[in-house]
Amino acid sequence: MRIAAVVRTAAAAAACSVLLTSCGGSGDDGGARDEGGAHKEGRTDARAAESSRRIPDVGDRLQSQLPKNSRQVVAVYGEGRNSADATVVLYTKSDGGKSGAAKSGSGASGPTWKKTRSWPAHNGKKGWTPDHRENDKRSPVGVFTLSDAGGVLADPGARLPYTESAAFQAPHYWPKTHWHDFDHVIAIDYNRAKGTPPNDPTRPQGQRKGGSIWLHMDHGSGTSGCVSLSKSGMRYLLRTLDPKQHPVVVMGDKAALKR
């Protein structure tokens, strides 16, 4: 009987030992995984916070050209160097802060860029170039300010200075699908005099460098060098882009933007 009791006691002790080892092992392993997961989450949060302080998919070269005081960026992501297809995204800089960073656990602070709206778009029918020339049918790659707007139609409530004029009307020898291209336009400050209507012919760098590069209404295909998007998109930009926020456009094919 005593031998049987000893055996039972030993068996119970062994079972208890296995159970404790299992619980303890699970707790220790789980703790290690939780700690590792927390570290991984922390790194992920930090990377996310860092990336939110930049315009996505724009490399250091162009990122560094964004004015420090700009709080509105229109990013034009061209599909390819020789493609006329693009996407326009409006980013707005929001004030960050340590309190918000503490809540996220990222430890980061400062202003961040938030995607506000996006639209399908078109650019030059032959694609993009870092050295735009008159009539090359390519859109210029770079960072440019946005200062003036206008169009055939009445001001829809633009914050940028807006010039309404029939002089913007597209020639009627163009295809009918293009007749409303310039109902609303926003001048891209490439080789132009700021503070003038978008159709002012002044070209400070000379005629050969081209000009009259605008954001304007889309006709469903490539342009002569401008960027085009929907009427609703244009009207939204006109009502949103604010001179006090120093809006700019960063534009190019995706590969050029990332360089």
PDB file of C-alpha atoms in Angstrom:
ATOM      1  CA  MET A   1       0.000   0.000   0.000  1.00  0.00           C
ATOM      2  CA  ARG A   2       2.811   2.384   0.928  1.00  0.00           C
ATOM      3  CA  ILE A   3       4.559   1.555  -2.382  1.00  0.00           C
ATOM      4  CA  ALA A   4       1.351   2.280  -4.306  1.00  0.00           C
ATOM      5  CA  ALA A   5       0.893   5.583  -2.454  1.00  0.00           C
ATOM      6  CA  VAL A   6       4.477   6.572  -3.233  1.00  0.00           C
ATOM      7  CA  VAL A   7       3.924   5.741  -6.908  1.00  0.00           C
ATOM      8  CA  ARG A   8       0.693   7.765  -6.960  1.00  0.00           C
ATOM      9  CA  THR A   9       2.407  10.687  -5.231  1.00  0.00           C
ATOM     10  CA  ALA A  10       5.319  10.568  -7.661  1.00  0.00           C
ATOM     11  CA  ALA A  11       2.955  10.391 -10.638  1.00  0.00           C
ATOM     12  CA  ALA A  12       0.945  13.343  -9.335  1.00  0.00           C
ATOM     13  CA  ALA A  13       4.123  15.322  -8.781  1.00  0.00           C
ATOM     14  CA  ALA A  14       5.308  14.526 -12.291  1.00  0.00           C
ATOM     15  CA  ALA A  15       1.960  15.557 -13.758  1.00  0.00           C
ATOM     16  CA  CYS A  16       2.011  18.789 -11.773  1.00  0.00           C
ATOM     17  CA  SER A  17       5.570  19.431 -12.922  1.00  0.00           C
ATOM     18  CA  VAL A  18       4.554  18.977 -16.574  1.00  0.00           C
ATOM     19  CA  LEU A  19       1.549  21.273 -16.096  1.00  0.00           C
ATOM     20  CA  LEU A  20       3.634  23.972 -14.428  1.00  0.00           C
ATOM     21  CA  THR A  21       6.317  23.688 -17.087  1.00  0.00           C
ATOM     22  CA  SER A  22       3.655  24.040 -19.774  1.00  0.00           C
ATOM     23  CA  CYS A  23       2.080  27.109 -18.143  1.00  0.00           C
ATOM     24  CA  GLY A  24       5.419  28.641 -17.337  1.00  0.00           C
ATOM     25  CA  GLY A  25       6.770  27.903 -20.807  1.00  0.00           C
ATOM     26  CA  SER A  26       3.669  29.347 -22.406  1.00  0.00           C
ATOM     27  CA  GLY A  27       3.906  32.429 -20.226  1.00  0.00           C
ATOM     28  CA  ASP A  28       7.624  32.943 -20.867  1.00  0.00           C
ATOM     29  CA  ASP A  29       7.360  32.260 -24.609  1.00  0.00           C
ATOM     30  CA  GLY A  30       4.230  34.346 -24.833  1.00  0.00           C
ATOM     31  CA  GLY A  31       5.921  37.152 -22.968  1.00  0.00           C
ATOM     32  CA  ALA A  32       8.881  36.995 -25.323  1.00  0.00           C
ATOM     33  CA  ARG A  33       6.580  37.000 -28.344  1.00  0.00           C
ATOM     34  CA  ASP A  34       4.548  39.881 -26.923  1.00  0.00           C
ATOM     35  CA  GLU A  35       7.707  41.886 -26.270  1.00  0.00           C
ATOM     36  CA  GLY A  36       9.022  41.105 -29.749  1.00  0.00           C
ATOM     37  CA  GLY A  37       5.639  41.943 -31.224  1.00  0.00           C
ATOM     38  CA  ALA A  38       5.576  45.190 -29.291  1.00  0.00           C
ATOM     39  CA  HIS A  39       9.044  46.064 -30.579  1.00  0.00           C
ATOM     40  CA  LYS A  40       7.956  45.170 -34.099  1.00  0.00           C
ATOM     41  CA  GLU A  41       4.795  47.255 -33.722  1.00  0.00           C
ATOM     42  CA  GLY A  42       6.911  50.110 -32.396  1.00  0.00           C
ATOM     43  CA  ARG A  43       9.217  49.911 -35.415  1.00  0.00           C
ATOM     44  CA  THR A  44       6.214  49.716 -37.751  1.00  0.00           C
ATOM     45  CA  ASP A  45       4.589  52.723 -36.069  1.00  0.00           C
ATOM     46  CA  ALA A  46       7.855  54.649 -36.289  1.00  0.00           C
ATOM     47  CA  ARG A  47       8.231  53.841 -39.984  1.00  0.00           C
ATOM     48  CA  ALA A  48       4.598  54.809 -40.599  1.00  0.00           C
ATOM     49  CA  ALA A  49       5.077  58.069 -38.704  1.00  0.00           C
ATOM     50  CA  GLU A  50       8.254  58.819 -40.643  1.00  0.00           C
ATOM     51  CA  SER A  51       6.610  58.055 -43.991  1.00  0.00           C
ATOM     52  CA  SER A  52       3.615  60.243 -43.105  1.00  0.00           C
ATOM     53  CA  ARG A  53       6.008  63.181 -42.827  1.00  0.00           C
ATOM     54  CA  ARG A  54       6.825  62.751 -46.529  1.00  0.00           C
ATOM     55  CA  ILE A  55       4.801  62.760 -49.725  1.00  0.00           C
ATOM     56  CA  PRO A  56       4.501  59.035 -50.560  1.00  0.00           C
ATOM     57  CA  ASP A  57       6.638  57.618 -53.389  1.00  0.00           C
ATOM     58  CA  VAL A  58       8.578  60.846 -53.850  1.00  0.00           C
ATOM     59  CA  GLY A  59      12.344  60.553 -53.454  1.00  0.00           C
ATOM     60  CA  ASP A  60      14.733  62.836 -51.601  1.00  0.00           C
ATOM     61  CA  ARG A  61      15.616  64.963 -54.640  1.00  0.00           C
ATOM     62  CA  LEU A  62      12.083  66.245 -55.252  1.00  0.00           C
ATOM     63  CA  GLN A  63      11.023  65.940 -51.604  1.00  0.00           C
ATOM     64  CA  SER A  64      13.743  68.460 -50.716  1.00  0.00           C
ATOM     65  CA  GLN A  65      12.328  70.916 -53.272  1.00  0.00           C
ATOM     66  CA  LEU A  66       8.946  71.125 -51.543  1.00  0.00           C
ATOM     67  CA  PRO A  67       8.733  74.540 -49.847  1.00  0.00           C
ATOM     68  CA  LYS A  68       8.888  74.270 -46.062  1.00  0.00           C
ATOM     69  CA  ASN A  69       5.821  76.480 -45.715  1.00  0.00           C
ATOM     70  CA  SER A  70       3.667  74.490 -48.135  1.00  0.00           C
ATOM     71  CA  ARG A  71       0.698  72.749 -46.548  1.00  0.00           C
ATOM     72  CA  GLN A  72      -1.002  71.581 -49.754  1.00  0.00           C
ATOM     73  CA  VAL A  73       0.652  69.356 -52.351  1.00  0.00           C
ATOM     74  CA  VAL A  74      -0.926  68.104 -55.550  1.00  0.00           C
ATOM     75  CA  ALA A  75       1.022  64.982 -56.524  1.00  0.00           C
ATOM     76  CA  VAL A  76       0.759  63.763 -60.115  1.00  0.00           C
ATOM     77  CA  TYR A  77       1.887  60.140 -60.411  1.00  0.00           C
ATOM     78  CA  GLY A  78       2.444  59.280 -64.070  1.00  0.00           C
ATOM     79  CA  GLU A  79       2.185  55.593 -64.941  1.00  0.00           C
ATOM     80  CA  GLY A  80       5.332  55.577 -67.059  1.00  0.00           C
ATOM     81  CA  ARG A  81       7.862  57.752 -68.837  1.00  0.00           C
ATOM     82  CA  ASN A  82       6.063  57.329 -72.159  1.00  0.00           C
ATOM     83  CA  SER A  83       2.530  56.948 -70.809  1.00  0.00           C
ATOM     84  CA  ALA A  84      -0.283  59.520 -70.845  1.00  0.00           C
ATOM     85  CA  ASP A  85      -2.067  57.930 -67.859  1.00  0.00           C
ATOM     86  CA  ALA A  86      -1.689  59.365 -64.368  1.00  0.00           C
ATOM     87  CA  THR A  87      -3.275  59.760 -60.946  1.00  0.00           C
ATOM     88  CA  VAL A  88      -3.659  63.082 -59.154  1.00  0.00           C
ATOM     89  CA  VAL A  89      -3.593  63.035 -55.343  1.00  0.00           C
ATOM     90  CA  LEU A  90      -4.109  66.000 -53.028  1.00  0.00           C
ATOM     91  CA  TYR A  91      -2.133  65.870 -49.785  1.00  0.00           C
ATOM     92  CA  THR A  92      -2.737  68.236 -46.887  1.00  0.00           C
ATOM     93  CA  LYS A  93      -0.283  68.843 -44.072  1.00  0.00           C
ATOM     94  CA  SER A  94      -1.845  68.443 -40.654  1.00  0.00           C
ATOM     95  CA  ASP A  95      -0.340  69.573 -37.384  1.00  0.00           C
ATOM     96  CA  GLY A  96       1.197  66.690 -35.454  1.00  0.00           C
ATOM     97  CA  GLY A  97       2.161  66.764 -31.834  1.00  0.00           C
ATOM     98  CA  LYS A  98       3.614  64.735 -29.017  1.00  0.00           C
ATOM     99  CA  SER A  99       0.191  64.000 -27.557  1.00  0.00           C
ATOM    100  CA  GLY A 100      -0.975  62.385 -30.784  1.00  0.00           C
ATOM    101  CA  ALA A 101       2.313  60.551 -31.083  1.00  0.00           C
ATOM    102  CA  ALA A 102       2.023  59.290 -27.531  1.00  0.00           C
ATOM    103  CA  LYS A 103      -1.420  57.889 -28.275  1.00  0.00           C
ATOM    104  CA  SER A 104      -0.105  56.003 -31.276  1.00  0.00           C
ATOM    105  CA  GLY A 105       2.938  54.840 -29.357  1.00  0.00           C
ATOM    106  CA  SER A 106       5.198  55.901 -32.199  1.00  0.00           C
ATOM    107  CA  GLY A 107       7.122  58.468 -30.222  1.00  0.00           C
ATOM    108  CA  ALA A 108       7.146  60.684 -33.320  1.00  0.00           C
ATOM    109  CA  SER A 109       5.904  64.232 -33.445  1.00  0.00           C
ATOM    110  CA  GLY A 110       5.512  67.056 -35.911  1.00  0.00           C
ATOM    111  CA  PRO A 111       3.318  67.738 -38.930  1.00  0.00           C
ATOM    112  CA  THR A 112       2.256  64.913 -41.220  1.00  0.00           C
ATOM    113  CA  TRP A 113       0.860  64.646 -44.742  1.00  0.00           C
ATOM    114  CA  LYS A 114      -2.647  63.284 -45.157  1.00  0.00           C
ATOM    115  CA  LYS A 115      -4.151  62.055 -48.426  1.00  0.00           C
ATOM    116  CA  THR A 116      -7.280  64.132 -48.997  1.00  0.00           C
ATOM    117  CA  ARG A 117      -8.610  63.177 -52.448  1.00  0.00           C
ATOM    118  CA  SER A 118      -7.447  61.430 -55.620  1.00  0.00           C
ATOM    119  CA  TRP A 119      -8.586  61.331 -59.248  1.00  0.00           C
ATOM    120  CA  PRO A 120      -7.674  59.500 -62.471  1.00  0.00           C
ATOM    121  CA  ALA A 121      -5.836  61.895 -64.769  1.00  0.00           C
ATOM    122  CA  HIS A 122      -3.864  62.340 -67.982  1.00  0.00           C
ATOM    123  CA  ASN A 123      -0.583  64.048 -68.808  1.00  0.00           C
ATOM    124  CA  GLY A 124       1.319  64.749 -72.028  1.00  0.00           C
ATOM    125  CA  LYS A 125       0.394  62.277 -74.764  1.00  0.00           C
ATOM    126  CA  LYS A 126       4.070  61.284 -75.147  1.00  0.00           C
ATOM    127  CA  GLY A 127       4.697  61.044 -71.407  1.00  0.00           C
ATOM    128  CA  TRP A 128       7.185  62.937 -69.233  1.00  0.00           C
ATOM    129  CA  THR A 129      10.518  64.734 -69.503  1.00  0.00           C
ATOM    130  CA  PRO A 130      12.901  66.519 -67.093  1.00  0.00           C
ATOM    131  CA  ASP A 131      13.711  68.944 -69.934  1.00  0.00           C
ATOM    132  CA  HIS A 132      10.413  70.074 -71.429  1.00  0.00           C
ATOM    133  CA  ARG A 133      10.526  71.865 -74.785  1.00  0.00           C
ATOM    134  CA  GLU A 134       7.898  73.631 -76.842  1.00  0.00           C
ATOM    135  CA  ASN A 135       5.583  71.152 -78.603  1.00  0.00           C
ATOM    136  CA  ASP A 136       7.366  68.010 -77.364  1.00  0.00           C
ATOM    137  CA  LYS A 137       3.986  66.672 -76.107  1.00  0.00           C
ATOM    138  CA  ARG A 138       5.564  65.693 -72.776  1.00  0.00           C
ATOM    139  CA  SER A 139       4.799  67.044 -69.314  1.00  0.00           C
ATOM    140  CA  PRO A 140       7.661  68.536 -67.278  1.00  0.00           C
ATOM    141  CA  VAL A 141       8.942  66.617 -64.255  1.00  0.00           C
ATOM    142  CA  GLY A 142       9.453  68.695 -61.124  1.00  0.00           C
ATOM    143  CA  VAL A 143       8.045  70.741 -58.266  1.00  0.00           C
ATOM    144  CA  PHE A 144       6.143  73.887 -59.205  1.00  0.00           C
ATOM    145  CA  THR A 145       4.069  76.414 -57.293  1.00  0.00           C
ATOM    146  CA  LEU A 146       0.368  76.978 -58.005  1.00  0.00           C
ATOM    147  CA  SER A 147      -0.496  80.678 -57.985  1.00  0.00           C
ATOM    148  CA  ASP A 148      -3.266  81.553 -60.434  1.00  0.00           C
ATOM    149  CA  ALA A 149      -6.435  80.112 -61.934  1.00  0.00           C
ATOM    150  CA  GLY A 150      -9.068  80.982 -64.484  1.00  0.00           C
ATOM    151  CA  GLY A 151     -11.252  79.636 -67.248  1.00  0.00           C
ATOM    152  CA  VAL A 152     -14.168  80.115 -69.586  1.00  0.00           C
ATOM    153  CA  LEU A 153     -16.687  79.425 -66.819  1.00  0.00           C
ATOM    154  CA  ALA A 154     -17.460  81.664 -63.884  1.00  0.00           C
ATOM    155  CA  ASP A 155     -15.421  81.424 -60.707  1.00  0.00           C
ATOM    156  CA  PRO A 156     -16.749  78.379 -58.776  1.00  0.00           C
ATOM    157  CA  GLY A 157     -15.465  79.745 -55.471  1.00  0.00           C
ATOM    158  CA  ALA A 158     -11.724  79.529 -56.074  1.00  0.00           C
ATOM    159  CA  ARG A 159      -9.313  80.641 -53.384  1.00  0.00           C
ATOM    160  CA  LEU A 160      -6.546  81.246 -55.899  1.00  0.00           C
ATOM    161  CA  PRO A 161      -6.952  84.448 -57.956  1.00  0.00           C
ATOM    162  CA  TYR A 162      -9.380  83.496 -60.742  1.00  0.00           C
ATOM    163  CA  THR A 163      -9.724  85.129 -64.158  1.00  0.00           C
ATOM    164  CA  GLU A 164     -12.921  84.430 -66.075  1.00  0.00           C
ATOM    165  CA  SER A 165     -12.496  85.065 -69.796  1.00  0.00           C
ATOM    166  CA  ALA A 166     -13.736  83.782 -73.154  1.00  0.00           C
ATOM    167  CA  ALA A 167     -10.083  84.026 -74.233  1.00  0.00           C
ATOM    168  CA  PHE A 168      -9.526  80.635 -72.576  1.00  0.00           C
ATOM    169  CA  GLN A 169     -11.910  78.967 -75.039  1.00  0.00           C
ATOM    170  CA  ALA A 170     -10.305  76.053 -76.890  1.00  0.00           C
ATOM    171  CA  PRO A 171     -10.292  76.566 -80.687  1.00  0.00           C
ATOM    172  CA  HIS A 172     -13.304  75.009 -82.359  1.00  0.00           C
ATOM    173  CA  TYR A 173     -11.112  73.451 -85.051  1.00  0.00           C
ATOM    174  CA  TRP A 174      -9.984  71.120 -82.249  1.00  0.00           C
ATOM    175  CA  PRO A 175     -12.015  67.921 -81.813  1.00  0.00           C
ATOM    176  CA  LYS A 176     -15.331  68.631 -80.100  1.00  0.00           C
ATOM    177  CA  THR A 177     -14.258  66.471 -77.156  1.00  0.00           C
ATOM    178  CA  HIS A 178     -11.597  69.117 -76.377  1.00  0.00           C
ATOM    179  CA  TRP A 179     -13.837  72.198 -76.486  1.00  0.00           C
ATOM    180  CA  HIS A 180     -14.349  72.294 -72.708  1.00  0.00           C
ATOM    181  CA  ASP A 181     -10.732  71.584 -71.699  1.00  0.00           C
ATOM    182  CA  PHE A 182     -10.227  75.101 -70.394  1.00  0.00           C
ATOM    183  CA  ASP A 183     -13.567  75.709 -68.716  1.00  0.00           C
ATOM    184  CA  HIS A 184     -11.481  75.701 -65.507  1.00  0.00           C
ATOM    185  CA  VAL A 185      -7.683  75.836 -65.336  1.00  0.00           C
ATOM    186  CA  ILE A 186      -5.013  76.187 -62.660  1.00  0.00           C
ATOM    187  CA  ALA A 187      -1.682  77.475 -63.906  1.00  0.00           C
ATOM    188  CA  ILE A 188       1.362  75.370 -63.058  1.00  0.00           C
ATOM    189  CA  ASP A 189       4.194  77.838 -62.506  1.00  0.00           C
ATOM    190  CA  TYR A 190       6.486  76.423 -65.155  1.00  0.00           C
ATOM    191  CA  ASN A 191       8.144  79.163 -67.261  1.00  0.00           C
ATOM    192  CA  ARG A 192       5.482  81.743 -66.496  1.00  0.00           C
ATOM    193  CA  ALA A 193       5.059  85.012 -64.615  1.00  0.00           C
ATOM    194  CA  LYS A 194       3.302  84.450 -61.298  1.00  0.00           C
ATOM    195  CA  GLY A 195       0.460  86.766 -60.388  1.00  0.00           C
ATOM    196  CA  THR A 196      -0.870  86.955 -63.940  1.00  0.00           C
ATOM    197  CA  PRO A 197      -3.799  85.134 -65.597  1.00  0.00           C
ATOM    198  CA  PRO A 198      -2.899  81.572 -66.648  1.00  0.00           C
ATOM    199  CA  ASN A 199      -3.062  82.531 -70.338  1.00  0.00           C
ATOM    200  CA  ASP A 200      -0.548  85.376 -69.981  1.00  0.00           C
ATOM    201  CA  PRO A 201       2.031  84.634 -72.723  1.00  0.00           C
ATOM    202  CA  THR A 202       5.104  85.779 -70.757  1.00  0.00           C
ATOM    203  CA  ARG A 203       7.807  83.083 -70.690  1.00  0.00           C
ATOM    204  CA  PRO A 204      10.793  84.148 -68.569  1.00  0.00           C
ATOM    205  CA  GLN A 205      13.013  81.270 -69.770  1.00  0.00           C
ATOM    206  CA  GLY A 206      12.204  81.852 -73.429  1.00  0.00           C
ATOM    207  CA  GLN A 207       9.828  80.354 -75.946  1.00  0.00           C
ATOM    208  CA  ARG A 208      11.849  77.172 -76.535  1.00  0.00           C
ATOM    209  CA  LYS A 209      11.282  76.011 -72.944  1.00  0.00           C
ATOM    210  CA  GLY A 210       7.546  75.850 -73.571  1.00  0.00           C
ATOM    211  CA  GLY A 211       4.837  77.081 -71.251  1.00  0.00           C
ATOM    212  CA  SER A 212       1.103  77.245 -70.608  1.00  0.00           C
ATOM    213  CA  ILE A 213       1.332  74.074 -68.525  1.00  0.00           C
ATOM    214  CA  TRP A 214      -1.936  73.828 -66.635  1.00  0.00           C
ATOM    215  CA  LEU A 215      -4.165  71.617 -64.598  1.00  0.00           C
ATOM    216  CA  HIS A 216      -7.362  71.558 -66.651  1.00  0.00           C
ATOM    217  CA  MET A 217     -10.457  69.569 -67.549  1.00  0.00           C
ATOM    218  CA  ASP A 218     -10.022  66.068 -68.926  1.00  0.00           C
ATOM    219  CA  HIS A 219     -11.102  64.923 -72.403  1.00  0.00           C
ATOM    220  CA  GLY A 220     -10.261  61.260 -71.881  1.00  0.00           C
ATOM    221  CA  SER A 221      -6.764  61.069 -73.386  1.00  0.00           C
ATOM    222  CA  GLY A 222      -3.280  62.609 -73.334  1.00  0.00           C
ATOM    223  CA  THR A 223      -2.607  66.345 -73.517  1.00  0.00           C
ATOM    224  CA  SER A 224      -0.032  68.611 -75.150  1.00  0.00           C
ATOM    225  CA  GLY A 225       1.871  68.773 -71.845  1.00  0.00           C
ATOM    226  CA  CYS A 226      -0.733  69.749 -69.247  1.00  0.00           C
ATOM    227  CA  VAL A 227      -2.331  67.542 -66.580  1.00  0.00           C
ATOM    228  CA  SER A 228      -6.068  66.953 -66.924  1.00  0.00           C
ATOM    229  CA  LEU A 229      -8.672  65.596 -64.529  1.00  0.00           C
ATOM    230  CA  SER A 230     -12.454  65.548 -64.126  1.00  0.00           C
ATOM    231  CA  LYS A 231     -14.589  68.665 -63.822  1.00  0.00           C
ATOM    232  CA  SER A 232     -15.528  67.695 -60.266  1.00  0.00           C
ATOM    233  CA  GLY A 233     -11.846  67.246 -59.437  1.00  0.00           C
ATOM    234  CA  MET A 234     -10.943  70.639 -60.875  1.00  0.00           C
ATOM    235  CA  ARG A 235     -13.746  72.356 -59.000  1.00  0.00           C
ATOM    236  CA  TYR A 236     -12.674  70.669 -55.767  1.00  0.00           C
ATOM    237  CA  LEU A 237      -9.075  71.810 -56.231  1.00  0.00           C
ATOM    238  CA  LEU A 238     -10.174  75.343 -57.079  1.00  0.00           C
ATOM    239  CA  ARG A 239     -12.252  75.546 -53.907  1.00  0.00           C
ATOM    240  CA  THR A 240      -9.541  73.967 -51.767  1.00  0.00           C
ATOM    241  CA  LEU A 241      -6.135  75.227 -52.891  1.00  0.00           C
ATOM    242  CA  ASP A 242      -5.414  78.264 -50.765  1.00  0.00           C
ATOM    243  CA  PRO A 243      -2.617  80.805 -51.362  1.00  0.00           C
ATOM    244  CA  LYS A 244      -2.196  81.013 -47.585  1.00  0.00           C
ATOM    245  CA  GLN A 245      -1.263  77.316 -47.602  1.00  0.00           C
ATOM    246  CA  HIS A 246       1.353  77.821 -50.358  1.00  0.00           C
ATOM    247  CA  PRO A 247       0.139  75.021 -52.658  1.00  0.00           C
ATOM    248  CA  VAL A 248       2.540  73.273 -55.024  1.00  0.00           C
ATOM    249  CA  VAL A 249       2.448  70.423 -57.503  1.00  0.00           C
ATOM    250  CA  VAL A 250       5.040  67.643 -57.629  1.00  0.00           C
ATOM    251  CA  MET A 251       4.692  65.797 -60.916  1.00  0.00           C
ATOM    252  CA  GLY A 252       6.341  63.147 -63.030  1.00  0.00           C
ATOM    253  CA  ASP A 253       6.311  59.502 -63.940  1.00  0.00           C
ATOM    254  CA  LYS A 254       6.573  57.187 -60.947  1.00  0.00           C
ATOM    255  CA  ALA A 255      10.208  56.239 -61.606  1.00  0.00           C
ATOM    256  CA  ALA A 256      11.284  59.871 -61.937  1.00  0.00           C
ATOM    257  CA  LEU A 257       9.412  60.853 -58.776  1.00  0.00           C
ATOM    258  CA  LYS A 258      11.176  58.179 -56.736  1.00  0.00           C
ATOM    259  CA  ARG A 259      14.701  59.128 -57.805  1.00  0.00           C
TER     260      ARG A 259
END
